[in-house]
Short mmCIF file of C-alpha atoms in Angstrom, two decimals:
data_model
loop_
_atom_site.label_atom_id
_atom_site.label_comp_id
_atom_site.label_asym_id
_atom_site.label_seq_id
_atom_site.Cartn_x
_atom_site.Cartn_y
_atom_site.Cartn_z
CA MET H 158 -9.07 20.98 111.13
CA ARG H 159 -5.89 22.43 110.98
CA THR H 160 -4.07 23.52 114.24
CA GLY H 161 -1.69 25.83 114.93
CA LEU H 162 -1.28 29.57 113.86
CA MET H 163 -2.53 30.33 110.38
CA LEU H 164 -1.06 33.18 108.49
CA GLY H 165 -4.68 33.31 106.86
CA SER H 166 -5.23 33.44 103.05
CA VAL H 167 -2.15 32.95 100.44
CA ALA H 168 -2.70 33.24 96.83
CA ASP H 169 -0.95 30.04 95.02
CA PHE H 170 0.18 29.59 91.40
CA ASP H 171 -2.92 27.80 90.61
CA GLY H 172 -5.11 31.35 91.76
CA PHE H 173 -6.77 29.77 94.56
CA GLU H 174 -6.55 30.53 98.29
CA HIS H 175 -4.70 27.78 100.42
CA THR H 176 -4.18 28.48 104.10
CA ARG H 177 -0.73 27.49 105.61
CA ASP H 178 1.06 27.01 109.17
CA ARG H 179 2.96 29.97 110.00
CA VAL H 180 6.95 28.38 110.04
CA PRO H 181 10.17 30.19 111.48
CA GLY H 182 11.03 33.06 108.98
CA ASP H 183 7.08 34.18 108.08
CA ILE H 184 6.36 37.71 109.36
CA GLY H 185 4.49 38.03 112.34
CA TYR H 186 6.53 34.44 113.80
CA GLU H 187 8.51 36.39 116.21
CA ASN H 188 5.32 37.71 117.88
CA ALA H 189 4.09 33.73 118.51
CA THR H 190 3.78 32.43 121.53
CA ALA H 191 4.97 29.31 123.25
CA SER H 192 1.91 27.57 123.13
CA ASP H 193 1.38 28.24 119.52
CA LEU H 194 4.58 27.09 118.29
CA ALA H 195 3.81 23.64 120.92
CA GLY H 196 4.25 20.45 119.08
CA ARG H 197 6.23 22.04 116.42
CA PRO H 198 9.78 20.50 115.78
CA PRO H 199 12.87 23.19 116.31
CA PRO H 200 13.91 24.64 113.11
CA TYR H 201 16.45 23.07 111.32
CA THR H 202 20.32 23.33 111.71
CA PRO H 203 22.59 21.86 109.47
CA PRO H 204 24.72 19.21 111.19
CA ALA H 205 28.30 20.28 112.11
CA TYR H 206 30.71 19.10 109.74
CA ALA H 207 34.07 17.29 111.20
CA PRO H 208 37.57 18.77 110.29
CA PRO H 209 39.11 16.57 107.12
CA ALA H 210 41.76 13.79 108.87
CA VAL H 211 45.06 14.99 108.61
CA PRO H 212 46.82 12.61 106.65
CA ALA H 213 49.62 10.50 108.54
CA ARG H 214 53.07 11.67 108.14
CA ARG H 215 55.60 9.32 106.70
CA SER H 216 58.91 8.66 107.94
CA PRO H 217 61.78 10.72 106.38
CA ALA H 218 63.56 7.22 106.77
CA VAL H 219 61.55 6.40 103.70
CA ALA H 220 61.73 9.30 101.99
CA VAL H 221 65.36 8.64 101.81
CA ALA H 222 64.96 5.34 100.80
CA VAL H 223 62.68 5.95 98.13
CA ILE H 224 65.75 9.13 96.51
CA LEU H 225 68.08 6.67 97.06
CA LEU H 226 66.87 4.12 94.98
CA ALA H 227 65.71 6.29 91.91
CA VAL H 228 69.30 7.41 91.96
CA LEU H 229 70.66 4.02 92.35
CA VAL H 230 68.17 2.78 89.17
CA ALA H 231 69.49 6.19 87.64
CA VAL H 232 73.26 4.91 87.91
CA VAL H 233 72.75 1.64 86.46
CA LEU H 234 70.69 2.44 83.61
CA LEU H 235 73.31 5.14 82.65
CA ALA H 236 76.28 2.95 83.06
CA GLY H 237 74.60 0.24 81.09
CA LEU H 238 73.65 2.66 78.03
CA LEU H 239 77.32 4.00 78.46
CA VAL H 240 78.72 0.18 77.95
CA VAL H 241 75.86 -0.61 75.02
CA SER H 242 77.13 2.43 72.93
CA ARG H 243 80.64 1.97 73.67
CA SER H 244 80.65 -1.83 72.54
CA ALA H 245 78.57 -0.90 69.27
CA ALA H 246 80.33 2.04 68.25
CA PRO H 247 82.96 0.92 65.77
CA ASP H 248 86.62 1.45 66.40
CA PRO H 249 87.54 5.32 64.98
CA ALA H 250 91.28 3.53 64.32
CA VAL H 251 89.66 1.09 61.96
CA PRO H 252 88.06 2.31 59.00
CA PRO H 253 84.73 0.36 57.90
CA GLN H 254 85.08 -2.28 55.83
CA VAL H 255 83.07 -2.93 52.70
CA GLY H 256 83.81 -5.87 50.41
CA ALA H 257 87.72 -6.19 49.78
CA PRO H 258 89.71 -3.68 51.70
CA PRO H 259 90.79 -0.92 49.41
CA ALA H 260 94.26 -0.99 48.37
CA ALA H 261 96.94 0.83 50.29
CA VAL H 262 99.50 3.37 49.00
CA GLU H 263 102.91 3.71 50.01
CA PRO H 264 104.10 7.08 50.57
CA ASP H 265 106.06 8.87 48.22
CA ALA H 266 105.58 6.13 45.68
CA ARG H 267 104.65 6.77 42.01
CA ILE H 268 102.26 4.05 41.23
CA GLN H 269 100.05 3.06 38.00
CA VAL H 270 96.81 2.59 39.12
CA VAL H 271 94.55 0.53 36.95
CA TYR H 272 90.63 0.41 37.40
CA GLU H 273 88.60 -2.42 35.36
CA ILE H 274 85.45 -3.47 35.35
CA THR H 275 84.04 -6.99 33.24
CA ALA H 276 80.83 -8.05 32.88
CA SER H 277 79.28 -11.23 31.47
CA GLY H 278 76.95 -11.07 28.60
CA PRO H 279 76.75 -8.46 25.32
CA GLY H 280 75.41 -4.85 25.68
CA SER H 281 76.05 -4.64 29.44
CA VAL H 282 75.81 -0.80 30.32
CA GLY H 283 76.71 0.55 33.70
CA GLU H 284 78.02 3.03 36.14
CA VAL H 285 81.08 3.14 38.21
CA SER H 286 82.42 5.39 41.19
CA TYR H 287 86.31 5.51 41.64
CA THR H 288 89.00 7.54 43.44
CA ASP H 289 91.20 9.16 40.92
CA GLN H 290 95.05 10.58 41.44
CA ASP H 291 94.10 13.48 43.57
CA GLY H 292 91.50 11.65 45.95
CA ASP H 293 88.27 12.82 44.81
CA ILE H 294 85.51 10.54 43.90
CA ILE H 295 84.99 10.44 40.03
CA ARG H 296 80.81 8.94 39.19
CA ARG H 297 80.42 7.81 35.59
CA SER H 298 76.83 6.44 34.15
CA GLY H 299 76.16 4.94 31.01
CA ILE H 300 79.51 3.40 30.55
CA SER H 301 79.70 0.24 28.01
CA LEU H 302 81.28 -2.61 30.16
CA PRO H 303 83.81 -3.90 30.21
CA TRP H 304 85.58 -0.58 31.12
CA ARG H 305 89.07 0.27 32.18
CA THR H 306 91.06 3.44 33.24
CA THR H 307 94.68 4.08 34.13
CA PHE H 308 96.45 6.74 35.91
CA THR H 309 99.49 7.39 37.90
CA THR H 310 99.87 8.69 41.58
CA GLY H 311 101.96 9.39 44.47
CA ARG H 312 99.26 9.84 46.72
CA GLN H 313 98.23 8.04 50.06
CA SER H 314 94.92 8.25 49.65
CA PRO H 315 92.43 5.06 49.48
CA LEU H 316 91.85 3.15 45.91
CA VAL H 317 88.31 2.59 45.71
CA LEU H 318 86.20 1.43 42.86
CA HIS H 319 82.50 0.57 42.69
CA ALA H 320 80.26 -0.76 39.72
CA GLN H 321 76.92 -1.48 39.07
CA ARG H 322 75.53 -2.84 35.73
CA LYS H 323 72.10 -1.01 35.02
CA SER H 324 71.20 -2.76 31.91
CA GLY H 325 72.19 -5.15 28.85
CA GLY H 326 74.24 -8.13 29.53
CA ASP H 327 72.47 -11.08 31.12
CA ALA H 328 71.81 -12.22 34.98
CA LYS H 329 75.09 -13.78 35.54
CA TRP H 330 78.11 -11.79 37.00
CA VAL H 331 79.86 -8.42 37.19
CA THR H 332 83.64 -7.99 38.57
CA CYS H 333 86.19 -5.06 39.37
CA SER H 334 89.52 -4.94 39.80
CA ILE H 335 92.09 -2.73 41.17
CA ILE H 336 95.75 -3.51 39.56
CA VAL H 337 98.44 -1.55 41.10
CA ASP H 338 101.64 -1.75 39.41
CA GLY H 339 100.87 -4.54 37.42
CA LYS H 340 99.82 -6.79 40.54
CA VAL H 341 96.14 -6.97 41.12
CA VAL H 342 95.26 -5.73 45.04
CA ALA H 343 91.59 -5.99 45.09
CA SER H 344 89.24 -7.95 43.20
CA ALA H 345 85.63 -8.46 43.90
CA THR H 346 82.48 -10.19 41.67
CA GLU H 347 78.85 -10.11 42.40
CA GLN H 348 76.14 -12.52 40.82
CA GLY H 349 72.57 -11.21 39.10
CA ARG H 350 71.39 -8.49 36.74
CA TYR H 351 71.92 -5.55 38.42
CA ALA H 352 74.94 -6.58 40.36
CA ALA H 353 77.13 -4.27 42.05
CA PRO H 354 80.66 -4.93 43.21
CA GLN H 355 82.67 -3.33 45.37
CA CYS H 356 86.54 -3.27 45.46
#
């Protein structure tokens, strides 16, 4: 037999009537006497939560040291980048050299310039780029090798000649030459079927 205050019959989900003890929150529980509640545990109360722990404060000296270290590292990295970029950068006063240096022209002097391309083997066909008497870059393709052009100039622009064999000939050599007033001032030879000398 069950002890305690009975609520009476209660219909359950299975359709049968069951009886159960009264508990706090039931209708009529407030009217129960102390003897009716004897032997029952007190109603459940959740435990009180402790406030979250406050993190320990760091010394301002540590924060200052970290900031100074970060600034020092940034300065060292920046200085290193500047040194590397300046040492790797070409000197703007010195033009880049490709092959033989371009022939220089004295100011106000009228000179005769001859550009010449020769190639080994018969039937060589090539492509040529050069600066003309006005300093403009001229490009020609499908020219038969050997090839030659002559002009007179008084300009101070550099004399530049590039050539490449595109077909024909053999796999030996191609030579470019710059001749100023009868004197060879630049010459270069490259080997191979698609040789590309630069003067």
